CSV table of N, CA and C in Angstrom, one decimal:
chain,number,residue,atom,x,y,z
A,1,MET,N,44.5,23.2,20.9
A,1,MET,CA,43.6,23.7,22.0
A,1,MET,C,44.9,24.8,22.2
A,2,ALA,N,45.8,25.5,21.2
A,2,ALA,CA,45.4,27.0,21.4
A,2,ALA,C,44.6,27.7,21.0
A,3,LEU,N,44.3,27.1,19.9
A,3,LEU,CA,43.2,27.5,19.6
A,3,LEU,C,42.2,28.3,20.5
A,4,PHE,N,41.3,27.6,21.2
A,4,PHE,CA,40.6,28.0,22.0
A,4,PHE,C,41.3,28.6,23.0
A,5,GLU,N,42.6,28.0,23.6
A,5,GLU,CA,43.6,29.5,24.5
A,5,GLU,C,43.3,30.9,24.2
A,6,ASP,N,43.4,31.0,23.0
A,6,ASP,CA,43.7,32.3,22.0
A,6,ASP,C,42.7,32.8,21.9
A,7,ALA,N,41.3,32.4,21.7
A,7,ALA,CA,40.5,32.9,21.5
A,7,ALA,C,39.3,33.5,22.7
A,8,TYR,N,39.7,32.1,23.8
A,8,TYR,CA,39.0,32.2,24.9
A,8,TYR,C,39.3,32.2,26.1
A,9,GLY,N,40.8,32.5,26.3
A,9,GLY,CA,42.1,32.7,27.6
A,9,GLY,C,41.8,31.4,28.0
A,10,SER,N,41.2,30.2,28.0
A,10,SER,CA,41.3,29.2,29.0
A,10,SER,C,40.7,28.1,28.4
A,11,PRO,N,40.7,26.7,28.7
A,11,PRO,CA,40.0,25.9,28.8
A,11,PRO,C,38.7,26.3,29.7
A,12,ALA,N,38.6,26.5,30.8
A,12,ALA,CA,38.0,26.8,32.0
A,12,ALA,C,36.7,27.6,31.3
A,13,GLU,N,37.6,28.7,30.9
A,13,GLU,CA,36.7,29.7,30.4
A,13,GLU,C,35.4,29.6,28.8
A,14,LEU,N,36.0,29.2,27.9
A,14,LEU,CA,35.3,28.0,27.2
A,14,LEU,C,34.3,27.3,27.9
A,15,ALA,N,34.6,26.2,28.8
A,15,ALA,CA,33.6,25.2,29.4
A,15,ALA,C,33.0,26.2,30.2
A,16,ASN,N,32.9,27.4,30.5
A,16,ASN,CA,32.0,28.3,31.0
A,16,ASN,C,30.9,28.7,29.8
A,17,ILE,N,31.3,29.1,28.8
A,17,ILE,CA,30.8,29.8,27.5
A,17,ILE,C,29.6,28.6,27.3
A,18,LEU,N,30.4,27.2,26.9
A,18,LEU,CA,29.5,26.4,26.3
A,18,LEU,C,28.8,25.8,27.4
A,19,ASP,N,28.7,25.9,28.7
A,19,ASP,CA,27.3,25.7,29.7
A,19,ASP,C,26.6,26.8,29.8
A,20,LEU,N,27.2,28.2,29.7
A,20,LEU,CA,26.2,29.1,29.0
A,20,LEU,C,25.4,28.6,28.0
A,21,GLY,N,25.7,28.5,27.1
A,21,GLY,CA,24.9,27.7,25.8
A,21,GLY,C,24.4,26.9,26.0
A,22,LEU,N,24.2,25.8,26.9
A,22,LEU,CA,23.2,24.7,26.9
A,22,LEU,C,22.0,24.8,27.9
A,23,GLU,N,22.9,26.2,28.6
A,23,GLU,CA,21.1,26.5,29.3
A,23,GLU,C,20.6,27.6,28.2
A,24,MET,N,20.9,28.4,27.5
A,24,MET,CA,20.3,29.0,26.7
A,24,MET,C,19.1,27.7,25.3
A,25,LEU,N,19.7,27.0,25.5
A,25,LEU,CA,18.6,26.2,24.6
A,25,LEU,C,17.5,25.5,25.4
A,26,PHE,N,17.5,25.3,26.5
A,26,PHE,CA,16.4,25.4,27.0
A,26,PHE,C,15.5,26.7,27.6
A,27,TYR,N,16.2,27.8,27.8
A,27,TYR,CA,15.2,28.8,28.5
A,27,TYR,C,15.4,30.0,27.5
A,28,VAL,N,16.1,29.8,26.1
A,28,VAL,CA,15.9,30.9,25.2
A,28,VAL,C,14.8,31.7,24.8
A,29,GLU,N,14.4,33.0,24.9
A,29,GLU,CA,13.6,33.5,24.5
A,29,GLU,C,13.6,35.3,24.7
A,30,GLU,N,13.0,35.9,24.2
A,30,GLU,CA,13.0,37.3,24.0
A,30,GLU,C,13.8,37.9,25.4
A,31,GLY,N,15.2,38.5,25.7
A,31,GLY,CA,15.3,39.0,26.8
A,31,GLY,C,16.0,37.9,27.3
A,32,ALA,N,16.4,36.9,27.6
A,32,ALA,CA,16.9,35.7,28.5
A,32,ALA,C,18.3,36.2,28.3
A,33,PHE,N,18.7,36.2,27.3
A,33,PHE,CA,20.1,36.6,26.9
A,33,PHE,C,20.8,37.9,26.2
A,34,SER,N,21.5,38.0,26.8
A,34,SER,CA,22.2,39.4,25.5
A,34,SER,C,22.7,38.7,24.2
A,35,GLN,N,22.2,39.5,23.2
A,35,GLN,CA,22.8,39.3,21.5
A,35,GLN,C,24.6,38.5,21.9
A,36,ARG,N,25.0,39.5,22.5
A,36,ARG,CA,26.7,39.8,22.6
A,36,ARG,C,26.6,37.8,23.2
A,37,GLU,N,26.2,37.5,24.2
A,37,GLU,CA,25.8,36.1,25.0
A,37,GLU,C,25.7,35.3,23.8
A,38,LEU,N,24.7,35.4,23.1
A,38,LEU,CA,24.5,34.4,22.2
A,38,LEU,C,25.0,33.9,21.4
A,39,GLN,N,26.2,35.2,20.7
A,39,GLN,CA,27.1,35.4,19.7
A,39,GLN,C,28.3,34.7,20.2
A,40,ARG,N,28.6,34.9,21.4
A,40,ARG,CA,30.1,33.7,22.1
A,40,ARG,C,29.5,32.2,22.1
A,41,VAL,N,28.0,32.4,22.4
A,41,VAL,CA,28.8,30.8,22.3
A,41,VAL,C,28.3,30.2,20.8
A,42,ALA,N,26.9,30.9,19.9
A,42,ALA,CA,27.3,29.9,19.0
A,42,ALA,C,29.1,30.0,17.9
A,43,GLY,N,29.9,31.3,18.9
A,43,GLY,CA,31.5,31.2,17.8
A,43,GLY,C,31.9,30.1,18.6
A,44,ALA,N,31.8,29.9,19.5
A,44,ALA,CA,32.4,28.7,20.9
A,44,ALA,C,32.2,27.3,19.5
A,45,LEU,N,31.2,27.2,19.8
A,45,LEU,CA,30.0,25.9,19.0
A,45,LEU,C,30.6,25.9,17.6
A,46,ARG,N,31.1,27.0,16.7
A,46,ARG,CA,31.5,27.3,15.5
A,46,ARG,C,33.0,26.7,15.1
A,47,ASP,N,33.5,27.1,16.1
A,47,ASP,CA,35.0,26.7,16.9
A,47,ASP,C,35.2,25.5,16.9
A,48,ILE,N,34.7,25.1,18.1
A,48,ILE,CA,34.8,23.3,18.1
A,48,ILE,C,34.6,22.3,16.9
A,49,ASN,N,33.3,23.0,16.3
A,49,ASN,CA,32.8,21.9,15.2
A,49,ASN,C,33.9,22.0,13.9
A,50,GLY,N,34.3,23.6,13.8
A,50,GLY,CA,35.8,23.3,12.8
A,50,GLY,C,37.1,22.6,13.0
A,51,VAL,N,37.3,22.0,14.6
A,51,VAL,CA,38.0,21.8,15.2
A,51,VAL,C,37.8,20.1,14.6
A,52,LEU,N,36.6,19.9,15.0
A,52,LEU,CA,36.4,18.6,15.4
A,52,LEU,C,35.8,17.5,13.7
A,53,LYS,N,36.0,18.5,12.8
A,53,LYS,CA,35.9,18.4,11.2
A,53,LYS,C,37.4,18.1,10.6
A,54,ALA,N,38.0,19.0,11.3
A,54,ALA,CA,39.4,18.9,10.8
A,54,ALA,C,40.3,17.7,11.0
């Protein structure tokens, strides 16, 4: 859990990023989200994946 808190500030912030990621999967099209928003979601998913594989 410390990894997520260090990277995202709090579990609630991580949850907000993941919620945004779910929305992106449904509505992603050019110009819908900033490159930075997409990168933050991808990073969060990568971190979760790493913890789950450990």
